[in-house]
Amino acid sequence: MYGRRLVTIEEIIALVSPDSDEELAQLKGWASNHEIPVHPIQVGEDINPVFSKETEYLGVTLGGDGTYLEGVRQFSPKEIPILGVNSGTLAFLASISPTELTDALDEVIQGNAKVDKRQQLEVRANDVHCTGINDVMIEHIPPENPVDRKITRLQVFADEEFVGEYEGSGLAIATPTGSTGVSLSAFGPIHYPKNNGSIQVVPLHTHRMGVRPLILDASTTVNVVSHKAASLLVDGGRAHTELSPDDVVTIEGSDTPALVITTSFDDDFFTSVSEKLGWSVREDRHDTGKQHLIKNKNDNAERDFISHSLEIAAEAARTAGQPLRELHGQTELIEFKTDKSDIVTEADYKADNIITTVINNEFPDHTIRSEESEEITGESKYTWLIDPLDGTGNFAHGNPNYSISIALLEDDRPIMGIVYAPETDELFSAVEGEPAQMNGNKLSTTNRQSLDECMLLSGYDPDGEFLSHCYRETRGVRRVGSAALNLCYLASGSADAVWEYDTYPWDVAAGVVIAKAAGATITNASGGAYQLLSKGTSRNELIGTNGVIHETLLSHLEDEQNLQKSENNATD
Ligand code: IPD
Ligand code: CA
Ligand code: CA
């Protein structure tokens, strides 16, 4: 899902090994065609001088696995996703070959690559405090006289618990990514490395038949105490020290994952393991396996277009939710549009850029109308109506009630909608004619019949009219500050009715689909059909209820308005 965010990459930092000049030239050529600046940094130099917190980077390594590991060390703490290009030598981690480089980069900036989180280890011992993506080796130092004892004893603790004392030449403590290295050759298990948070402890040259590798959750603190002097190597020596007897090594899952990019040019993990390691469980069956895969892919291709569009909208919203969460609560530059309450922030534009680019890449012939950007006009009958940040006022004041609203219209009829609330990670969604959902759970409106039992939500209420007309007759009137969320709360039953004085089409298009699918009745203020003015920027009044109280609420509002008129006439 994070891969979609790559569409907003602004600059590239390339970590370059010696002898990668050709690959660097190729990268620079591609980047200049796309107007993306490249900062080449030689391996061994620091990326800090070219790094700025405000910029979205892609990290590219040009070299072998050594360069890639150096990239992981420098890019991961800065949350920069890494693409590894293998410019020559045999490499397991740097997987893109120079001939695939530009196609892989195209895939990355179109948001079609994937970004997987790889667990790292945090290691502390003596003067070493570092992270590693592969493994930590604690090994007995070979004696000068070859006939002397060649094994050591290492005590292992998992959190506070004593695991035991391992006798042998040492221990390999590996991440899932490192599981196919040293620990595999010592009969450790292979771990699927993507989004897998675990640590494995594999004994080396143990003399006891019963001793087996141990797998622990990444939240476990592993302490290892060496009986004798030992050497400690992290990621094949990227950090190392010599341990004295009784020194303690502490190893934990790091909070900083490596963000590893995979493209369609990468072999899938098990193919790669099979081919590179001569894994003998797939011979002759490889084709059969592939056929299953192809069948699944065809099934997926047959999936209905609307549910595919819902998936893309949900991915785009979740991806845009990430920078919104990061910026929420920070003081931001606010621009005023029409008046002091009509504002737009940097966050609105960031979310807009992600959502419109993801949708445009996926559906290039669709029209896209977003509150914050110029219309993209397409040939097809489908139009996307987007509010990248509904509730900007709340957002800018650190209030968590804001959302992202994305609707798909066929001609002018909204047929699919999603509303995502980043702070609560609630994804409301519906396809016309199917049940509404929130994070996979079915939604339905309330069935309250009497106004005095009902909770109402109002939008912008300039004269306090709705509040004064309904406050005493109901359990209350709340103003949340996001029209899209109001309609989702009607759908999920935490409100029985919603009133909007004047909303833009992008405020409500998705919410209307969701609320209707959950059983709501939506009309204009006089009870007539609600018209979504999908073209242009006109505003519209809207009343939505659980359906049961619709007529009651409309006639109550009419009575109140009539009463008000006669009171006004009497005072005139
Ligand atoms: C606003 C919010 C607000 C509603 C306004 C909208 P914005 O949208 O939905 O609740 O009352 O009419 O314009 O400006 O935050 O996207
Ligand atoms: Ca809005
Ligand atoms: Ca908005």
XYZ file of C-alpha atoms and ligand atoms in Angstrom:
590
model
C 0.000 0.000 0.000
C 2.882 2.332 0.828
C 3.984 1.828 -2.804
C 1.199 4.132 -3.996
C 2.838 6.981 -2.133
C 5.832 6.720 -4.433
C 3.851 8.737 -6.992
C 4.798 11.863 -5.066
C 8.564 11.283 -5.062
C 10.296 14.622 -5.484
C 14.004 13.774 -5.508
C 16.342 10.769 -5.692
C 19.366 10.062 -3.526
C 21.610 7.523 -5.259
C 24.213 5.666 -3.235
C 26.845 4.754 -5.814
C 29.598 2.142 -5.584
C 32.789 2.520 -7.650
C 32.292 1.063 -11.173
C 28.624 2.050 -11.364
C 29.138 5.081 -13.652
C 27.045 3.630 -16.470
C 24.119 2.886 -14.181
C 24.380 6.371 -12.687
C 24.300 7.943 -16.170
C 21.219 5.881 -16.990
C 19.509 6.938 -13.758
C 20.349 10.610 -14.384
C 18.986 10.436 -17.945
C 15.696 8.945 -16.794
C 15.391 11.429 -13.918
C 16.046 14.456 -16.109
C 13.253 13.319 -18.493
C 10.953 13.278 -15.459
C 12.376 16.503 -13.957
C 13.397 14.708 -10.775
C 16.699 15.907 -9.266
C 19.290 13.198 -8.457
C 21.881 13.492 -5.657
C 24.693 10.962 -6.234
C 26.543 10.008 -3.027
C 29.589 7.737 -3.126
C 29.469 4.703 -0.831
C 31.196 5.649 2.404
C 29.885 9.223 2.305
C 26.988 10.550 4.300
C 23.598 11.418 2.748
C 22.838 14.039 5.432
C 24.209 17.064 3.493
C 21.666 16.529 0.675
C 18.742 15.411 2.859
C 15.871 17.706 3.801
C 12.938 16.625 6.007
C 10.425 18.409 3.778
C 11.259 16.427 0.622
C 9.936 13.010 -0.431
C 12.868 10.870 -1.609
C 13.468 7.641 -3.401
C 16.700 5.931 -2.314
C 18.489 4.051 -5.098
C 21.580 1.920 -4.527
C 23.860 1.237 -7.498
C 26.270 -1.599 -6.736
C 25.944 -4.979 -5.056
C 24.576 -6.149 -1.728
C 27.248 -4.211 0.182
C 25.983 -0.948 -1.311
C 22.430 -2.046 -0.625
C 23.192 -2.743 3.055
C 24.838 0.674 3.289
C 21.646 2.114 1.742
C 19.531 0.346 4.362
C 21.715 1.819 7.111
C 21.436 5.370 5.789
C 17.938 5.459 4.232
C 15.892 3.502 6.801
C 16.126 5.919 9.761
C 14.867 8.621 7.376
C 11.994 6.410 6.137
C 13.281 6.559 2.553
C 12.116 3.583 0.444
C 14.995 1.727 -1.241
C 15.357 0.391 -4.765
C 18.472 -1.770 -5.196
C 20.176 -1.947 -8.585
C 22.688 -4.729 -9.031
C 25.468 -3.385 -11.229
C 27.529 -6.492 -11.757
C 28.312 -8.904 -8.989
C 26.077 -11.637 -7.607
C 23.529 -9.994 -5.335
C 20.569 -11.216 -3.305
C 19.259 -7.911 -2.000
C 19.927 -5.517 -4.902
C 17.593 -7.151 -7.362
C 17.113 -4.815 -10.360
C 19.517 -5.361 -13.244
C 20.800 -2.299 -15.180
C 18.724 -3.268 -18.253
C 15.550 -3.151 -16.148
C 16.426 0.083 -14.380
C 14.344 2.622 -16.324
C 11.277 0.366 -16.600
C 11.468 -0.348 -12.886
C 11.709 3.384 -12.159
C 8.631 4.038 -14.341
C 6.744 1.460 -12.299
C 7.894 3.114 -9.074
C 6.727 6.634 -9.947
C 3.402 5.322 -11.234
C 2.759 3.927 -7.745
C 2.650 0.366 -9.086
C 5.670 -0.950 -7.202
C 5.272 -2.403 -3.721
C 7.028 -1.301 -0.558
C 7.480 -3.996 2.063
C 8.588 -3.416 5.589
C 11.582 -5.506 6.576
C 12.302 -6.109 10.236
C 15.677 -4.849 11.439
C 17.592 -5.640 14.607
C 18.869 -3.115 17.084
C 22.123 -4.254 18.672
C 23.906 -2.960 21.756
C 27.237 -4.269 23.017
C 30.224 -2.351 24.368
C 30.792 0.541 21.967
C 28.419 -0.857 19.313
C 24.908 0.533 19.019
C 23.503 -0.006 15.552
C 20.785 -1.590 13.433
C 21.160 -4.449 10.993
C 18.839 -5.907 8.388
C 20.497 -9.359 8.207
C 22.132 -10.842 11.258
C 24.278 -10.588 14.337
C 27.033 -13.204 14.641
C 28.526 -13.912 18.050
C 31.422 -16.329 17.559
C 34.171 -17.862 19.558
C 37.581 -16.425 18.606
C 39.669 -19.307 17.179
C 42.536 -20.243 19.526
C 46.100 -19.562 18.431
C 47.007 -23.164 19.085
C 44.714 -25.288 16.901
C 44.533 -28.069 19.459
C 42.981 -25.751 22.075
C 39.252 -25.739 22.700
C 37.267 -24.288 19.742
C 33.889 -23.907 21.318
C 32.363 -21.492 23.747
C 29.278 -21.292 25.931
C 26.699 -18.565 25.337
C 23.852 -17.953 27.746
C 20.641 -16.681 26.115
C 17.794 -14.808 27.811
C 14.448 -13.946 26.158
C 13.089 -10.904 27.992
C 13.607 -11.889 31.638
C 13.453 -15.617 30.951
C 16.575 -17.796 30.875
C 16.470 -19.827 27.635
C 19.604 -21.862 28.225
C 23.297 -22.187 27.580
C 24.392 -22.946 24.011
C 27.630 -24.816 23.573
C 29.218 -24.516 20.141
C 31.206 -22.125 18.009
C 28.630 -19.348 18.397
C 25.148 -18.044 17.563
C 23.625 -16.357 14.512
C 20.761 -14.094 15.501
C 18.940 -13.196 12.302
C 16.045 -11.196 10.939
C 13.711 -12.858 8.418
C 15.730 -11.123 5.659
C 18.945 -12.593 7.082
C 17.390 -16.035 7.446
C 18.707 -17.117 4.042
C 22.308 -16.284 4.971
C 24.578 -17.733 7.635
C 21.750 -19.024 9.789
C 20.368 -21.095 6.898
C 23.731 -22.762 6.382
C 23.635 -23.658 10.093
C 20.239 -25.381 9.504
C 18.075 -22.450 10.552
C 14.625 -22.103 8.988
C 13.803 -19.889 5.987
C 11.542 -16.989 6.944
C 9.298 -15.207 4.477
C 10.843 -11.766 4.967
C 8.068 -9.365 3.958
C 6.198 -7.635 6.764
C 7.380 -10.356 9.159
C 8.505 -9.147 12.589
C 10.559 -11.922 14.181
C 14.036 -12.818 15.400
C 15.655 -16.212 15.110
C 18.477 -17.578 17.209
C 20.455 -20.291 15.416
C 23.289 -22.190 17.155
C 26.512 -22.672 15.169
C 28.403 -25.975 15.350
C 26.567 -27.097 18.423
C 27.578 -30.436 19.887
C 24.155 -31.386 21.114
C 21.715 -33.128 18.806
C 18.629 -31.785 20.590
C 19.462 -28.115 20.160
C 17.203 -26.415 17.614
C 16.839 -22.884 16.244
C 14.584 -20.630 18.230
C 12.072 -18.145 16.813
C 11.004 -15.151 18.860
C 8.695 -12.240 18.296
C 10.500 -9.006 17.324
C 9.284 -7.329 20.518
C 11.402 -9.763 22.592
C 14.618 -8.474 24.107
C 17.313 -11.091 23.575
C 20.349 -10.916 25.841
C 23.388 -13.047 25.157
C 26.227 -13.437 27.681
C 29.446 -14.925 26.397
C 31.406 -17.208 28.696
C 34.679 -16.397 26.906
C 36.012 -13.667 24.633
C 34.049 -13.630 21.382
C 33.702 -11.580 18.227
C 30.492 -9.773 17.337
C 29.652 -8.882 13.727
C 26.513 -7.087 12.560
C 25.509 -7.523 8.894
C 28.729 -9.219 7.927
C 30.953 -6.704 9.663
C 29.241 -3.352 9.031
C 29.614 -2.983 12.812
C 31.863 -5.168 14.946
C 33.501 -5.463 18.338
C 35.332 -7.949 20.497
C 33.495 -9.164 23.586
C 35.249 -9.921 26.864
C 34.025 -12.752 29.115
C 30.623 -11.916 30.691
C 29.902 -8.992 28.351
C 26.207 -8.719 27.536
C 24.892 -8.313 23.973
C 21.335 -6.967 23.751
C 19.361 -7.557 20.570
C 15.821 -6.304 19.935
C 13.560 -5.801 16.959
C 14.242 -2.261 15.757
C 11.356 0.224 15.542
C 12.798 1.365 12.210
C 11.935 -1.039 9.419
C 13.739 -0.962 6.097
C 11.298 0.088 3.353
C 12.181 -2.264 0.525
C 10.746 -1.628 -2.949
C 9.843 -4.586 -5.126
C 8.759 -4.244 -8.725
C 7.453 -6.683 -11.313
C 11.127 -7.274 -12.253
C 11.785 -9.000 -8.939
C 11.353 -12.729 -8.751
C 8.922 -13.655 -6.056
C 10.669 -14.724 -2.879
C 10.279 -18.484 -3.176
C 11.367 -18.552 -6.829
C 14.426 -16.615 -5.862
C 15.183 -18.908 -2.903
C 14.674 -21.941 -5.083
C 16.941 -20.702 -7.836
C 19.680 -19.109 -5.768
C 19.878 -21.725 -3.054
C 19.065 -24.842 -5.054
C 16.098 -25.481 -2.806
C 14.949 -28.905 -3.896
C 11.249 -28.836 -3.061
C 10.013 -27.341 -6.347
C 11.803 -29.264 -9.088
C 9.406 -30.459 -11.805
C 6.557 -28.828 -9.956
C 7.530 -25.283 -10.766
C 5.209 -25.092 -13.793
C 2.261 -26.485 -11.897
C 2.797 -23.864 -9.225
C 2.930 -21.113 -11.808
C -0.297 -22.344 -13.408
C -2.123 -21.947 -10.112
C -0.782 -18.444 -9.912
C -1.864 -17.584 -13.462
C -5.341 -18.981 -12.804
C -5.661 -16.760 -9.728
C -4.507 -13.753 -11.708
C -7.107 -14.408 -14.394
C -9.791 -14.732 -11.755
C -8.667 -11.384 -10.390
C -8.800 -9.849 -13.856
C -12.417 -10.885 -14.144
C -13.288 -9.074 -10.954
C -15.900 -6.521 -11.463
C -14.653 -3.054 -12.394
C -16.452 -1.257 -9.571
C -14.976 -3.370 -6.805
C -11.567 -2.823 -8.415
C -12.194 0.925 -8.408
C -13.176 0.698 -4.740
C -9.922 -1.071 -3.978
C -7.903 1.611 -5.763
C -9.841 4.412 -4.045
C -9.294 2.773 -0.667
C -5.572 2.357 -1.355
C -5.295 5.969 -2.512
C -7.131 7.197 0.601
C -5.079 5.108 3.012
C -1.875 6.251 1.279
C -2.928 9.914 1.456
C -3.948 9.371 5.092
C -0.330 8.812 6.048
C 0.995 12.343 5.308
C -2.218 13.753 6.798
C -1.519 11.929 10.069
C 2.078 13.143 9.959
C 1.074 16.786 9.393
C -1.919 16.750 11.759
C -1.300 18.825 14.841
C 1.593 20.730 13.281
C 1.186 24.417 12.680
C 0.734 24.735 8.978
C 0.635 27.431 6.379
C -3.051 28.241 5.915
C -4.418 29.897 2.773
C -7.822 31.553 2.762
C -10.087 30.867 -0.213
C -13.304 32.885 0.124
C -13.555 33.835 3.814
C -11.847 33.175 7.152
C -13.406 29.726 7.548
C -12.754 28.608 3.960
C -9.173 27.479 4.242
C -6.731 25.174 2.541
C -3.434 23.843 3.836
C -0.307 22.143 2.522
C -1.919 18.875 3.688
C -4.928 19.358 1.356
C -2.547 19.660 -1.617
C -0.389 16.699 -0.559
C -3.397 14.407 -0.201
C -4.835 15.709 -3.473
C -1.593 15.007 -5.349
C -1.437 11.404 -4.112
C -5.102 10.578 -4.737
C -5.427 12.172 -8.164
C -2.124 10.682 -9.389
C -2.995 7.169 -8.190
C -6.443 7.315 -9.801
C -5.179 8.898 -12.998
C -2.448 6.256 -13.348
C -4.974 3.475 -12.887
C -7.822 4.942 -14.955
C -6.260 7.346 -17.493
C -9.511 7.759 -19.485
C -11.633 8.810 -16.467
C -12.485 12.408 -15.565
C -11.155 13.507 -12.177
C -12.656 16.438 -10.269
C -11.009 17.290 -6.996
C -11.651 20.258 -4.750
C -7.976 21.205 -4.815
C -6.824 20.774 -8.418
C -7.701 21.458 -12.017
C -10.077 18.982 -13.613
C -8.502 16.123 -15.567
C -10.915 15.478 -18.412
C -11.267 11.955 -19.722
C -13.257 10.312 -22.489
C -15.051 7.665 -20.438
C -18.450 7.891 -18.750
C -16.793 7.647 -15.323
C -15.931 10.650 -13.166
C -14.155 10.751 -9.809
C -15.267 13.369 -7.307
C -12.694 13.942 -4.586
C -12.371 15.950 -1.425
C -8.792 15.188 -0.385
C -9.360 16.664 3.063
C -12.865 17.261 4.357
C -12.819 19.142 7.628
C -9.745 21.281 6.952
C -10.824 23.648 9.754
C -10.687 20.772 12.250
C -7.427 19.527 10.772
C -5.701 22.885 11.021
C -6.728 23.183 14.670
C -5.495 19.713 15.635
C -9.028 18.286 15.891
C -9.096 14.629 14.719
C -12.482 14.828 12.939
C -11.379 15.074 9.340
C -11.611 12.684 6.420
C -10.838 11.899 2.803
C -13.808 11.488 0.490
C -13.634 9.749 -2.904
C -16.651 8.936 -5.074
C -17.002 7.327 -8.487
C -19.817 8.584 -10.730
C -21.229 6.826 -13.768
C -22.408 9.673 -15.976
C -23.722 11.846 -13.127
C -24.837 9.126 -10.713
C -22.596 8.289 -7.728
C -22.122 4.503 -7.736
C -19.243 3.965 -5.327
C -17.924 5.925 -2.381
C -15.261 5.661 0.257
C -14.650 7.963 3.201
C -11.488 7.421 5.213
C -10.840 8.876 8.671
C -7.037 8.725 9.074
C -6.947 9.342 12.837
C -9.218 6.403 13.668
C -8.262 4.302 10.636
C -11.949 3.870 9.795
C -12.664 3.187 6.132
C -16.324 3.601 5.239
C -17.254 2.252 1.837
C -20.160 1.253 -0.373
C -21.027 0.281 -3.895
C -24.532 1.223 -5.013
C -26.895 -1.715 -4.474
C -24.602 -3.485 -1.991
C -24.302 -3.170 1.801
C -22.274 -0.310 3.265
C -19.232 -1.291 5.313
C -16.789 0.113 7.810
C -13.479 -1.803 7.815
C -15.346 -4.836 6.501
C -18.248 -4.682 8.992
C -21.739 -4.125 7.623
C -23.387 -0.807 8.488
C -27.029 0.053 8.967
C -28.899 3.126 10.051
C -30.940 3.296 13.270
C -34.674 2.702 13.387
C -35.609 5.369 15.925
C -39.079 6.726 15.271
C -39.448 9.637 17.580
C -37.509 12.892 17.317
C -37.032 13.155 21.062
C -34.896 9.953 20.944
C -32.748 11.150 18.064
C -29.226 12.556 17.830
C -28.797 14.983 14.938
C -25.723 16.255 13.119
C -25.557 19.590 11.398
C -23.165 21.109 8.887
C -22.450 24.790 8.528
C -25.421 26.569 10.174
C -24.831 30.305 9.555
C -27.828 31.647 11.549
C -28.031 28.805 14.047
C -31.413 27.982 12.491
C -31.183 24.199 12.526
C -29.777 24.212 16.039
C -32.534 26.420 17.438
C -35.251 24.492 15.577
C -34.126 21.053 16.688
C -32.104 21.282 19.870
C -34.973 21.072 22.351
C -37.005 18.498 20.397
C -34.177 15.968 20.100
C -31.473 14.381 22.248
C -29.063 16.883 20.807
C -27.576 18.489 17.720
C -23.839 18.080 17.117
C -21.570 19.788 14.614
C -18.650 17.495 13.724
C -17.045 19.671 11.010
C -16.741 17.119 8.184
C -19.786 16.674 5.952
C -18.440 13.358 4.633
C -18.078 11.954 8.157
C -21.561 13.213 9.108
C -23.072 10.976 6.424
C -20.947 8.009 7.544
C -22.123 8.487 11.126
C -25.693 8.450 9.835
C -24.823 5.195 8.017
C -23.275 3.599 11.093
C -26.063 4.657 13.438
C -24.250 7.084 15.742
C -26.573 9.771 14.337
C -30.203 9.514 13.260
C -30.263 12.511 10.922
C -27.906 14.902 9.157
C -28.523 18.380 7.818
C -26.225 20.300 5.514
C -27.050 23.894 4.682
C -24.880 24.139 1.587
C -22.334 21.580 0.571
C -20.143 21.164 -2.443
C -20.640 17.956 -4.424
C -17.228 16.555 -3.367
C -18.200 16.978 0.327
C -21.076 14.539 0.076
C -20.878 12.399 -3.096
C -19.186 9.427 -1.374
C -21.122 9.840 1.881
C -24.453 9.796 0.032
C -23.630 6.392 -1.541
C -22.553 5.028 1.856
C -25.523 6.409 3.801
C -28.050 5.221 1.189
C -26.483 1.754 1.092
C -26.890 1.603 4.887
C -30.597 2.423 4.615
C -30.675 6.230 4.825
C -33.111 8.495 3.006
C -31.466 11.527 1.417
C -33.491 14.422 -0.005
C -33.289 18.155 -0.479
C -34.735 20.429 2.219
C -38.265 20.194 0.787
C -38.259 16.406 0.620
C -37.601 16.306 -3.140
C -34.895 14.239 -4.805
C -31.399 15.318 -3.803
C -29.485 16.470 -6.898
C -25.736 16.098 -6.767
C -24.426 19.042 -8.775
C -21.400 17.131 -9.928
C -20.197 19.734 -12.424
C -19.091 23.149 -11.264
C -18.865 24.493 -7.764
C -22.484 25.173 -6.764
C -23.631 24.311 -3.270
C -26.691 22.397 -2.284
C -28.852 21.766 0.784
C -29.269 18.175 1.975
C -31.252 16.279 4.594
C -30.426 12.675 5.419
C -32.176 10.519 7.994
C -32.594 6.901 9.023
C -35.685 6.983 6.770
C -38.132 6.322 9.616
C -38.122 9.900 10.900
C -37.684 11.618 7.537
C -41.224 12.956 7.159
C -41.407 13.891 10.857
C -38.188 15.898 10.666
C -39.180 17.654 7.428
C -42.586 18.677 8.768
C -41.045 19.749 12.107
C -38.618 22.004 10.237
C -41.445 23.394 8.116
C -43.548 24.130 11.235
C -40.605 25.856 12.889
C -39.953 27.969 9.783
C -43.615 28.974 9.568
C -43.630 29.862 13.256
C -40.524 31.943 12.783
C -42.076 33.760 9.807
C -45.230 34.628 11.738
C -43.151 35.844 14.719
C -41.083 37.996 12.360
C -44.242 39.401 10.741
C -45.660 40.203 14.181
C -42.543 42.172 15.171
C -42.435 44.072 11.810
C -16.324 21.684 4.737
C -16.748 20.689 5.792
C -17.798 21.308 6.681
C -19.022 21.756 5.866
C -18.582 22.728 4.772
C -17.513 22.090 3.903
P -13.781 21.463 3.809
O -15.375 21.097 3.847
O -17.298 19.542 5.237
O -18.226 20.378 7.638
O -19.948 22.363 6.723
O -19.708 23.051 3.992
O -17.104 23.002 2.901
O -13.659 22.891 3.398
O -13.213 21.218 5.147
O -13.281 20.539 2.751
Ca -15.233 19.458 2.081
Ca -11.709 19.910 1.386
